[in-house]
Coordinates of C-alpha atoms in Angstrom, one line a residue:
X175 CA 113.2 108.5 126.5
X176 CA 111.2 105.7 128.3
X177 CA 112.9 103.4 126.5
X178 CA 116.3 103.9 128.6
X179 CA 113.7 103.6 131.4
X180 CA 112.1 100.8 130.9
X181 CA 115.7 99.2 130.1
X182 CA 117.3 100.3 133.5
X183 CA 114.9 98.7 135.9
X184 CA 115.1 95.1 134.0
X185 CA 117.6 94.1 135.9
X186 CA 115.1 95.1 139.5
X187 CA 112.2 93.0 138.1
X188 CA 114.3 89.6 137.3
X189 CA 114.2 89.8 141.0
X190 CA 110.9 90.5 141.8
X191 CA 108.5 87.2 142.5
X192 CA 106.2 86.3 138.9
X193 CA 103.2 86.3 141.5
X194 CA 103.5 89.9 142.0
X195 CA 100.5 92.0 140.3
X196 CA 102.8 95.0 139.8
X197 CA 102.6 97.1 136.2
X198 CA 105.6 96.5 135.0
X199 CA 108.5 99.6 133.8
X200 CA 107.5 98.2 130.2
X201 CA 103.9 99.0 130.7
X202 CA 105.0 102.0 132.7
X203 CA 106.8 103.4 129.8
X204 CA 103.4 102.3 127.3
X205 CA 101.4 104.4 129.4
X206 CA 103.7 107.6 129.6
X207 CA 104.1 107.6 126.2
X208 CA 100.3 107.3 125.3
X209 CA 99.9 110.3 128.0
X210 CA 102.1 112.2 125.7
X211 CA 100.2 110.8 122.9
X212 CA 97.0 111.7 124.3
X213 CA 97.4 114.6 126.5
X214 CA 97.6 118.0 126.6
X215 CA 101.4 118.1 125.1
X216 CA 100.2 116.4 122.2
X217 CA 98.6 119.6 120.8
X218 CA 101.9 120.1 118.8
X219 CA 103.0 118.4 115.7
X220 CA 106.4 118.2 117.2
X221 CA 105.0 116.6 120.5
X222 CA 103.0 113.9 118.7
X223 CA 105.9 113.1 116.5
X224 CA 108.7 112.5 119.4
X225 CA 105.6 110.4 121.1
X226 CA 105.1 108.1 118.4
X227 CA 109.0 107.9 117.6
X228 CA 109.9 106.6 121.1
X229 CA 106.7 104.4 120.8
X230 CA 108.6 102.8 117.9
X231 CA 111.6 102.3 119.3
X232 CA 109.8 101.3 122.8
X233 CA 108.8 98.3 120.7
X234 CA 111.5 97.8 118.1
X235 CA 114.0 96.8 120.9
X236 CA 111.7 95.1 123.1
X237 CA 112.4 91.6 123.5
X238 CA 109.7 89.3 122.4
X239 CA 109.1 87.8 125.5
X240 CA 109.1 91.0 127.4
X241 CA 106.6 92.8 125.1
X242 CA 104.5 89.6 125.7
X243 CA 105.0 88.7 128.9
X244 CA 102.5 87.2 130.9
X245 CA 98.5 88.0 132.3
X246 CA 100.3 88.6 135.7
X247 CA 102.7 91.2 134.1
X248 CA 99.2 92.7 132.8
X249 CA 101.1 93.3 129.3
X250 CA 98.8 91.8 127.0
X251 CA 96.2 94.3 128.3
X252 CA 98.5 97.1 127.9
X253 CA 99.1 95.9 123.9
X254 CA 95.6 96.6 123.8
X255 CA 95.5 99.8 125.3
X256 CA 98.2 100.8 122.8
X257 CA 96.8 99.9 119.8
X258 CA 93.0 101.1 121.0
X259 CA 94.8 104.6 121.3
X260 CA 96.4 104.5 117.9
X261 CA 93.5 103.3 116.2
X262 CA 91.5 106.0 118.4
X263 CA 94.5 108.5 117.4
X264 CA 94.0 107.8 113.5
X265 CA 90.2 107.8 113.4
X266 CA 89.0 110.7 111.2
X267 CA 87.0 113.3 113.0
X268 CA 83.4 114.5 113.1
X269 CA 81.6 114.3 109.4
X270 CA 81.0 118.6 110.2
X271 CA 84.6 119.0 111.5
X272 CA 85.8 117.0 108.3
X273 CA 87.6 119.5 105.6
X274 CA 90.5 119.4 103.3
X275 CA 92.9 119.6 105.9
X276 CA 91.9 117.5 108.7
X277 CA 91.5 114.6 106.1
X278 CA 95.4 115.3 105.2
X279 CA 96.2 115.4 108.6
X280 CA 94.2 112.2 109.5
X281 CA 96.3 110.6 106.4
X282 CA 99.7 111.3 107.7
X283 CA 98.7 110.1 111.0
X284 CA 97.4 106.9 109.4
X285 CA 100.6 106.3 107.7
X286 CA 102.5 106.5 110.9
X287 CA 100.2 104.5 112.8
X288 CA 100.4 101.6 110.4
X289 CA 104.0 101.5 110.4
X290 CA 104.1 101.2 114.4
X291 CA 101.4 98.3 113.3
X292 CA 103.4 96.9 111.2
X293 CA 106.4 96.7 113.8
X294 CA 104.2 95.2 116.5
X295 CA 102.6 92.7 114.0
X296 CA 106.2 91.8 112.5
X297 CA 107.6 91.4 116.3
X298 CA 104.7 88.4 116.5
X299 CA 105.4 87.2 113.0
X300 CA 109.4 86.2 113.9
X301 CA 108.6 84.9 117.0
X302 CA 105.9 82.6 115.2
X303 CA 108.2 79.6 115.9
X304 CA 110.5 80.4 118.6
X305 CA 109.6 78.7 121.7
X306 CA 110.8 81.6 124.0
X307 CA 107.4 83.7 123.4
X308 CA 104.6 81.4 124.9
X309 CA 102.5 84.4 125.4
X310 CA 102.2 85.6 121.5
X311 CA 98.8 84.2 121.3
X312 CA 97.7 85.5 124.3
X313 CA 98.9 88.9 122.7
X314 CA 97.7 88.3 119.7
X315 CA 93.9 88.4 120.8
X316 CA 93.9 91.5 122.4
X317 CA 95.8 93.0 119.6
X318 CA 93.9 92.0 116.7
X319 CA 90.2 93.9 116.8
X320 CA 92.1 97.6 117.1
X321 CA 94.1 96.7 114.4
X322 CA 91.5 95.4 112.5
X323 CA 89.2 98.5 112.7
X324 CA 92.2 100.6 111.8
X325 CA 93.3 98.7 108.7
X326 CA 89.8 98.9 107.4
X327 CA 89.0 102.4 108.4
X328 CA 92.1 103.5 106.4
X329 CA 92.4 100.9 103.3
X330 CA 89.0 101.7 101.6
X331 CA 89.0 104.8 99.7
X332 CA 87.4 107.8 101.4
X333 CA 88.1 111.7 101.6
X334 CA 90.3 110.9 104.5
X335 CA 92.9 108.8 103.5
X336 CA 95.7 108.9 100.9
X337 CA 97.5 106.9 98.6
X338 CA 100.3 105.9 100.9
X339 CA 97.9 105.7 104.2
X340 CA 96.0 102.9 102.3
X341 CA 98.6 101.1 101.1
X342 CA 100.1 100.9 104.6
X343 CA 96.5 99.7 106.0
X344 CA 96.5 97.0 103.4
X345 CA 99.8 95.8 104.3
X346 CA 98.8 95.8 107.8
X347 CA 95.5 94.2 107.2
X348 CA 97.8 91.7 105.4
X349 CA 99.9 90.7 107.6
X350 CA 97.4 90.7 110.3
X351 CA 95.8 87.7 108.2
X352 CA 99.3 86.5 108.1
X353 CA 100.1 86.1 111.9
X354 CA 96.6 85.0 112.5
X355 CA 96.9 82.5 109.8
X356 CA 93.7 83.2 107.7
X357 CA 93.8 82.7 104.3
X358 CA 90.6 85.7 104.1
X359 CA 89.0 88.5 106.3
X360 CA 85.9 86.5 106.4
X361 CA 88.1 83.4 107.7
X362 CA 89.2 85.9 110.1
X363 CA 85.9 86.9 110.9
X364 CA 83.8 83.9 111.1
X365 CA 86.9 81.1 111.7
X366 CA 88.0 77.6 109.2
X367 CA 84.9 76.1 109.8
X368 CA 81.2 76.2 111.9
X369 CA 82.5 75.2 115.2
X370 CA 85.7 77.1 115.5
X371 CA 85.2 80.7 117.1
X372 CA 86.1 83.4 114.7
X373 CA 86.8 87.4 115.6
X374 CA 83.3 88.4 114.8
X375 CA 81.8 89.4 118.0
X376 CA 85.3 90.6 119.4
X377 CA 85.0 93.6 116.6
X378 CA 81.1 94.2 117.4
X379 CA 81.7 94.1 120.8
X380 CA 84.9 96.8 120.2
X381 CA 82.4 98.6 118.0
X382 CA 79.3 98.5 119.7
X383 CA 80.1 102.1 122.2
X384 CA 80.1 104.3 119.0
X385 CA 76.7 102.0 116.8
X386 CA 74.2 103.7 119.5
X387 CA 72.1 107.2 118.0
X388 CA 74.3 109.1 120.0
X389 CA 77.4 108.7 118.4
X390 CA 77.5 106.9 115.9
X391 CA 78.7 109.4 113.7
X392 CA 81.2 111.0 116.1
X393 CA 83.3 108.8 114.0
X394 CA 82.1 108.5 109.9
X395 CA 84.4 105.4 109.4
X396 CA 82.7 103.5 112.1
X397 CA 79.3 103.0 110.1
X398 CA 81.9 101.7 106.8
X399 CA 83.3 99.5 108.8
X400 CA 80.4 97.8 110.5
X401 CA 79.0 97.3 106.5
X402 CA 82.1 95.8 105.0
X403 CA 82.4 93.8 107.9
X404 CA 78.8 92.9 107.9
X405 CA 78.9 91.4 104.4
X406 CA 82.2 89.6 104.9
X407 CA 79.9 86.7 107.3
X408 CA 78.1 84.7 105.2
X409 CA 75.8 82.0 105.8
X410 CA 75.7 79.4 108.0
X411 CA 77.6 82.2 110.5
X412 CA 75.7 84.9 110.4
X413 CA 72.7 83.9 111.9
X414 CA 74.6 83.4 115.5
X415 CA 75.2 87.7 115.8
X416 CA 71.9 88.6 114.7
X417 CA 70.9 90.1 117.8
X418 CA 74.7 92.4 117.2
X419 CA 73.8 93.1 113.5
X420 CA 70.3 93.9 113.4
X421 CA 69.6 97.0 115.4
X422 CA 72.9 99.0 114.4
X423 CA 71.3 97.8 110.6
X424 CA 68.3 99.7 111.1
X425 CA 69.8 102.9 113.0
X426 CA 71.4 103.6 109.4
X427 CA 68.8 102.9 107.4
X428 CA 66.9 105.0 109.4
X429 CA 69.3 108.1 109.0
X430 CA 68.2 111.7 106.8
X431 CA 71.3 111.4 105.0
X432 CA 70.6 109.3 101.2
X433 CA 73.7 107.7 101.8
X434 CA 73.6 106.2 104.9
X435 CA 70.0 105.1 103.8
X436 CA 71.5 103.0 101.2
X437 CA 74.5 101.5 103.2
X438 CA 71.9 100.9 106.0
X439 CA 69.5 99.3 103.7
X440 CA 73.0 97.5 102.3
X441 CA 72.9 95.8 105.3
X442 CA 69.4 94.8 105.6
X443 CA 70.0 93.0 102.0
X444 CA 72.8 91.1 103.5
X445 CA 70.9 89.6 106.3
X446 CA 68.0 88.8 104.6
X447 CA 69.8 86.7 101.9
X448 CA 72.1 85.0 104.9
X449 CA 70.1 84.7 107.8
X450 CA 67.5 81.8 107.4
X451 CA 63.9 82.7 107.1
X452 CA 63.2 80.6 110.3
X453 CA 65.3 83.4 112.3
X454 CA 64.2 86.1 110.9
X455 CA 60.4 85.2 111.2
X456 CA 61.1 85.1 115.0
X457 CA 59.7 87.6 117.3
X458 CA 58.3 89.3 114.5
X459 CA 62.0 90.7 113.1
X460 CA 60.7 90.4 109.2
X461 CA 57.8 92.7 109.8
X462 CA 60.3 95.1 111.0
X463 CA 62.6 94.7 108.3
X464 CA 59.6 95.2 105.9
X465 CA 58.2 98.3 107.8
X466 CA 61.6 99.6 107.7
X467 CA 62.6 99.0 104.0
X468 CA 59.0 99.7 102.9
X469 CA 59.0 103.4 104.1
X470 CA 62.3 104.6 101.9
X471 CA 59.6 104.0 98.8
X472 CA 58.1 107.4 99.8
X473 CA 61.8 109.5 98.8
X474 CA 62.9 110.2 95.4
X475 CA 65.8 109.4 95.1
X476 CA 66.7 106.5 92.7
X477 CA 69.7 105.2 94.4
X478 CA 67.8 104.6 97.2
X479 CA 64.7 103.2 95.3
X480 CA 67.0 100.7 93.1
X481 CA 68.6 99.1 96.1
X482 CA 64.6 98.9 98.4
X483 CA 63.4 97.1 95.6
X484 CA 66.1 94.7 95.4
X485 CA 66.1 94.1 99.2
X486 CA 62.3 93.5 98.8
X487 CA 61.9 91.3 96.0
X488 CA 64.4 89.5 98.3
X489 CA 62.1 89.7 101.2
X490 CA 58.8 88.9 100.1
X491 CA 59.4 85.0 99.9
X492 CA 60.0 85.3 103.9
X493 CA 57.3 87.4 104.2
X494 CA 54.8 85.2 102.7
X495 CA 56.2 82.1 104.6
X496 CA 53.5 83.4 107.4
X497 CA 51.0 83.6 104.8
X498 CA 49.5 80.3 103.5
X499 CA 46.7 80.0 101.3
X500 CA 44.7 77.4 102.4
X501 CA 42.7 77.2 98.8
X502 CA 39.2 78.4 100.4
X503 CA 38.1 82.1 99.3
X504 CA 39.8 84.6 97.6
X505 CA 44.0 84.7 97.9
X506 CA 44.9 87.1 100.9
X507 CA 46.4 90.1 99.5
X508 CA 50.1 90.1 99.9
X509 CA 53.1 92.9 100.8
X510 CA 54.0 92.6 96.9
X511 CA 50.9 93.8 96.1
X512 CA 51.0 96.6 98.3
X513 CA 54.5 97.6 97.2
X514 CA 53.3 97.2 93.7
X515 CA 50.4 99.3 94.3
X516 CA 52.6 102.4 96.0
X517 CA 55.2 101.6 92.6
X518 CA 52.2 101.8 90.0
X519 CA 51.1 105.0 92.0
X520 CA 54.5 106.9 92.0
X521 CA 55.2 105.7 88.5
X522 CA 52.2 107.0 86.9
X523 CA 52.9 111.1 87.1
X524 CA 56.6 110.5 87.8
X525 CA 58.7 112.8 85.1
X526 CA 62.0 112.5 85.9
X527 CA 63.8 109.8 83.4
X528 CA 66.3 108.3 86.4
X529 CA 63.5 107.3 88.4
X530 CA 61.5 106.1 85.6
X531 CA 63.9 103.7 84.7
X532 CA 64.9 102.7 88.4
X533 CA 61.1 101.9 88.6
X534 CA 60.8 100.3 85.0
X535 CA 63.2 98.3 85.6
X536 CA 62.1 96.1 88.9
X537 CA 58.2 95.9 87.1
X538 CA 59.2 92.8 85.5
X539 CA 60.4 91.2 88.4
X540 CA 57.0 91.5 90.7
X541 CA 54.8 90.8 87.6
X542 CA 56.8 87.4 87.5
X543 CA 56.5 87.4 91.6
X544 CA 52.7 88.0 91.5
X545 CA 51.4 85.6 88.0
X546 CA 47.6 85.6 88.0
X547 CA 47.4 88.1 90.8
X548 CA 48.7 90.8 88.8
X549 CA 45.3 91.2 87.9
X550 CA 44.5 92.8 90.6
X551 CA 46.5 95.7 89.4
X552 CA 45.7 95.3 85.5
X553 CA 43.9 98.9 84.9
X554 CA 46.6 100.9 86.8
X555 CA 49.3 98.4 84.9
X556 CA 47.7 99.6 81.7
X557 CA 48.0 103.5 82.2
X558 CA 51.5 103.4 83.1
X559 CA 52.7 100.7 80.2
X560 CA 50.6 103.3 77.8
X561 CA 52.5 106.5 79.5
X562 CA 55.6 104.7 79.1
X563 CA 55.4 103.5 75.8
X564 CA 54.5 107.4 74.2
X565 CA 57.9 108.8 76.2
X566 CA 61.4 108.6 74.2
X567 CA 63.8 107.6 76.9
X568 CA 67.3 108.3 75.9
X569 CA 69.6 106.9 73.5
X570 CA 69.3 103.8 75.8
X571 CA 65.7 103.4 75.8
X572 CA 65.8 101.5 79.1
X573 CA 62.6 102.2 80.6
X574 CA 60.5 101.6 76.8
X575 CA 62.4 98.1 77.0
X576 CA 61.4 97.2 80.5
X577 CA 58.2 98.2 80.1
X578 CA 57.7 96.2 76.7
X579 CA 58.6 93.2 78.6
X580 CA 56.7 93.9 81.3
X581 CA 53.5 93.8 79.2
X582 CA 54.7 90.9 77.5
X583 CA 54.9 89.7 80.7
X584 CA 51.3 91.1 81.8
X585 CA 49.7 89.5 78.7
X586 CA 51.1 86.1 79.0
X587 CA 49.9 85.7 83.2
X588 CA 46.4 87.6 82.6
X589 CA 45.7 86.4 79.2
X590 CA 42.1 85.9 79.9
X591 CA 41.4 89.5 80.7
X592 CA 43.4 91.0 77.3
X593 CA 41.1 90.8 75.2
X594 CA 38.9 93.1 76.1
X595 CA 42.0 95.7 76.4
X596 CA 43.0 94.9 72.6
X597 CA 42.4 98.3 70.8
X598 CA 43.8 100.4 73.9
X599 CA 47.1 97.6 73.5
X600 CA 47.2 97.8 70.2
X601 CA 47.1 101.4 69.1
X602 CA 50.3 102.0 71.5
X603 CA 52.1 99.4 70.0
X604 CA 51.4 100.5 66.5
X605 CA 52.2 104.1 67.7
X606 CA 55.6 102.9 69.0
X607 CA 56.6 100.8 66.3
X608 CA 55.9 103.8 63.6
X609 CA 57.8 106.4 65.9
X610 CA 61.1 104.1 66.6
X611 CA 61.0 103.6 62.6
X612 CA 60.5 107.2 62.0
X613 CA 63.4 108.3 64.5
X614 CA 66.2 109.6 62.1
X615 CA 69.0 109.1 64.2
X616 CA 68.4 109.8 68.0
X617 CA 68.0 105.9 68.8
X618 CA 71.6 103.7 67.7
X619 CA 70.6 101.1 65.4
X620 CA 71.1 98.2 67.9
X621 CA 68.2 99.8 70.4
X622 CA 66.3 100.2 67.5
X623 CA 66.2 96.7 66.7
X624 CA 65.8 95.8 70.2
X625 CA 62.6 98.1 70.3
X626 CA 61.5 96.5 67.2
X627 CA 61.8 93.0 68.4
X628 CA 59.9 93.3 71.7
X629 CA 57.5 95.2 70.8
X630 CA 56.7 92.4 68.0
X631 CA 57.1 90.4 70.1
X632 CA 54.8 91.6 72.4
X633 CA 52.0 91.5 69.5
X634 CA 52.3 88.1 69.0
X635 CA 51.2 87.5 72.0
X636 CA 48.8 89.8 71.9
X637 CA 47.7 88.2 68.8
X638 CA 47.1 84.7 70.4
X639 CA 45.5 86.0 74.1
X640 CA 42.6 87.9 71.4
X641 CA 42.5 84.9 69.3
X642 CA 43.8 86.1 66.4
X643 CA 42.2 89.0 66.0
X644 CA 45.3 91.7 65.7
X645 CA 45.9 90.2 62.0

């Protein structure tokens, strides 16, 4: 075992100078048991089981302030290496090499991992206040992205992990907030307070090699790992990696897969609600966020569709930061209306119920955004509020709901040009009111009288844009 070695030549190196540059037997025996790790005799169970064994006992009876001894010793670089290969050794595989047993096999070796983890993370934690370990912090820093990565890879819930591999990861994740003293991951992250350096760029920078289109999904965790880590900065820190964030952002967005297209445009949300507008109006990056966003409105799919709308209702107040009216001529048409146009034209011959309500309900929202300029969509507003109104929606009646206050909504910012639409408004109102009455028992009661009251509702106003002329 290397452990025996590693504990015969102590003795020769108390005599050796602290100048010299030689790897120490410690980090001698590290390396010889990653190389089993690692190599070609860890193809057997067996193999990788005796490897990470002695690893544990390598750094169970270790001496604190051998295991971090100092830069000249080259051991804190060494700590690294070993928990780099770990983390490397517990990563799940390829998403197309990813089946029912690999993900079992992946769990048992993140169980094992973690416990090594939590031996190297305890050694730190008792030596917290002994004076005898200078180095801990110096140990600490090279330690604490590969841990990271791995206690997050391995605590959220995906095919490849188990009950017990999580619960290890989150006992590692919390103790790694323990020895760092963070009360949070995102005080981990970002740091206590503006001017104090957190760990944020140290895990970009560990996983920038595998965010570039060539591998990034070599390794599926890697993308789930960026996001949650991604939305644990927050404003006023987030702004200061934007040039880290940005571009791995959009390579996900920009996948074929639906589901990295919503975790990818996950992110985009994220940075436009926490990075000021001023940044992101800088050489042009909002226009490429909107390009970006803008062209998942062409798949139907309404997962994606419900979280592009949200990110751009979001957007748009940046967006038209660069657009000031200047009160001469007509108002320059803005990106909500072309969004609202594309909407209006999906909506209109769209027949399947989850996209009509993903779409019915956002309408609300840029009718507020727009006010008087929704008139510049009024006809194509009134076919699909019509459409809408004549469909039964479910037991939920979502869509019918969302489009009653959307018209309510119409009527009250265009009320000038209503009247002239009163009989067409009318007639679908009345139609509506006498088939929700007539429904036996399809709708539940409190729908019903939700139905019933917005679309009153909705002709009292119409009653006061035609001056009086509904009664």
């Amino acid at each position: 075992m290397e452990l025996d070695g590693a504990r015969e030549t102590s003795a020769q190196e108390g005599s050796s100078l602290p100048e010299e540059r030689s790897p120490s037997a410690l980090g001698q025996a590290f390396s010889k048991i990653l190389h089993r790790l690692t190599g070609r005799d860890a193809r057997g169970v067996k193999g990788r089981a005796a490897a990470l064994q002695d690893l544990g006992a390598l750094i169970e009876h270790t001496e604190c302030d051998r295991l971090f001894e100092g830069e000249l010793r080259g051991m804190p670089q060494v700590l690294e290496q070993v928990a780099k290969t770990l983390e490397t050794y517990a990563a799940p595989p390829k998403e197309e090499e990813g089946r029912g047993d690999s993900h079992c096999q992946v769990a048992e070796k993140a169980a094992e991992v973690g416990l090594l983890f939590l031996k190297l993370l305890g050694k730190i934690e008792t030596s917290k206040n002994s004076l005898v370990c200078p180095a801990r912090k110096t140990g600490l820093r090279h330690l604490a992205g590969p841990i990271y990565i791995f206690a997050i890879t391995h605590s959220l819930e995906q095919p490849w992990t188990s009950l017990r591999s999580r619960e290890v990861a989150r006992e590692v994740l919390t103790l790694l907030l323990q020895v760092t003293e963070c009360g949070s991951v995102a005080e981990f992250l970002h740091g206590k307070n503006e001017d104090e350096k957190g760990r944020f760029t140290m895990i970009m920078g560990l996983l920038k090699p595998s965010l570039n289109k060539e591998s990034w999904k070599s390794n599926p965790a890697i993308k789930l790992v960026f996001s949650w880590t991604l939305q644990q900065v927050t404003r006023p820190w987030l702004t200061h990696h934007l040039e880290r964030i940005l571009p791995p952002s959009l390579l996900i967005s920009d996948d074929y897969q639906t589901e990295n297209k919503i975790l990818g445009v996950h992110c985009l949300h994220h940075i436009v609600l926490n990075v000021p507008a001023a940044d992101l109006l800088q050489y042009n990056r909002v226009q490429v966020l909107y390009h970006a966003i803008f062209n998942h409105l062409y798949t139907p799919e309404h997962d994606l569709i419900q979280v592009v709308l949200l990110c751009l209702l979001d957007l748009f107040p940046i967006l038209e930061k660069a657009q000031q009216w200047k009160g001469d001529g007509a108002r320059p048409t803005t990106h909500c209306d072309e969004v609202l146009q594309l909407i209006l034209t999906h909506m209109e011959p769209e027949h399947r119920l989850l996209l009509r309500r993903t779409y019915a309900r956002h309408l609300p929202a840029f009718v507020k955004r727009l006010g008087i300029l929704t008139v510049r969509h009024l006809r194509r507003l009134e076919r699909v509020i019509i459409g809408y109104l004549e469909v039964y929606d479910g037991p939920e009646e979502e869509a019918r709901l969302k489009i009653l206050e959307t018209l309510k909504l119409v009527m009250q910012h265009t009320w000038p040009r209503v009247s002239c639409r009163l009989v067409v408004l009318l007639k679908a109102l009345l139609k509506l009111l006498c088939d929700v009455a007539r429904d036996p028992n399809l709708t539940p009661e409190p729908v019903k009288s939700a139905l019933l009251q917005e679309a009153t509702d909705c002709l009292i106003v119409l009653d006061h844009c035609s001056q009086g002329q509904v009664k």
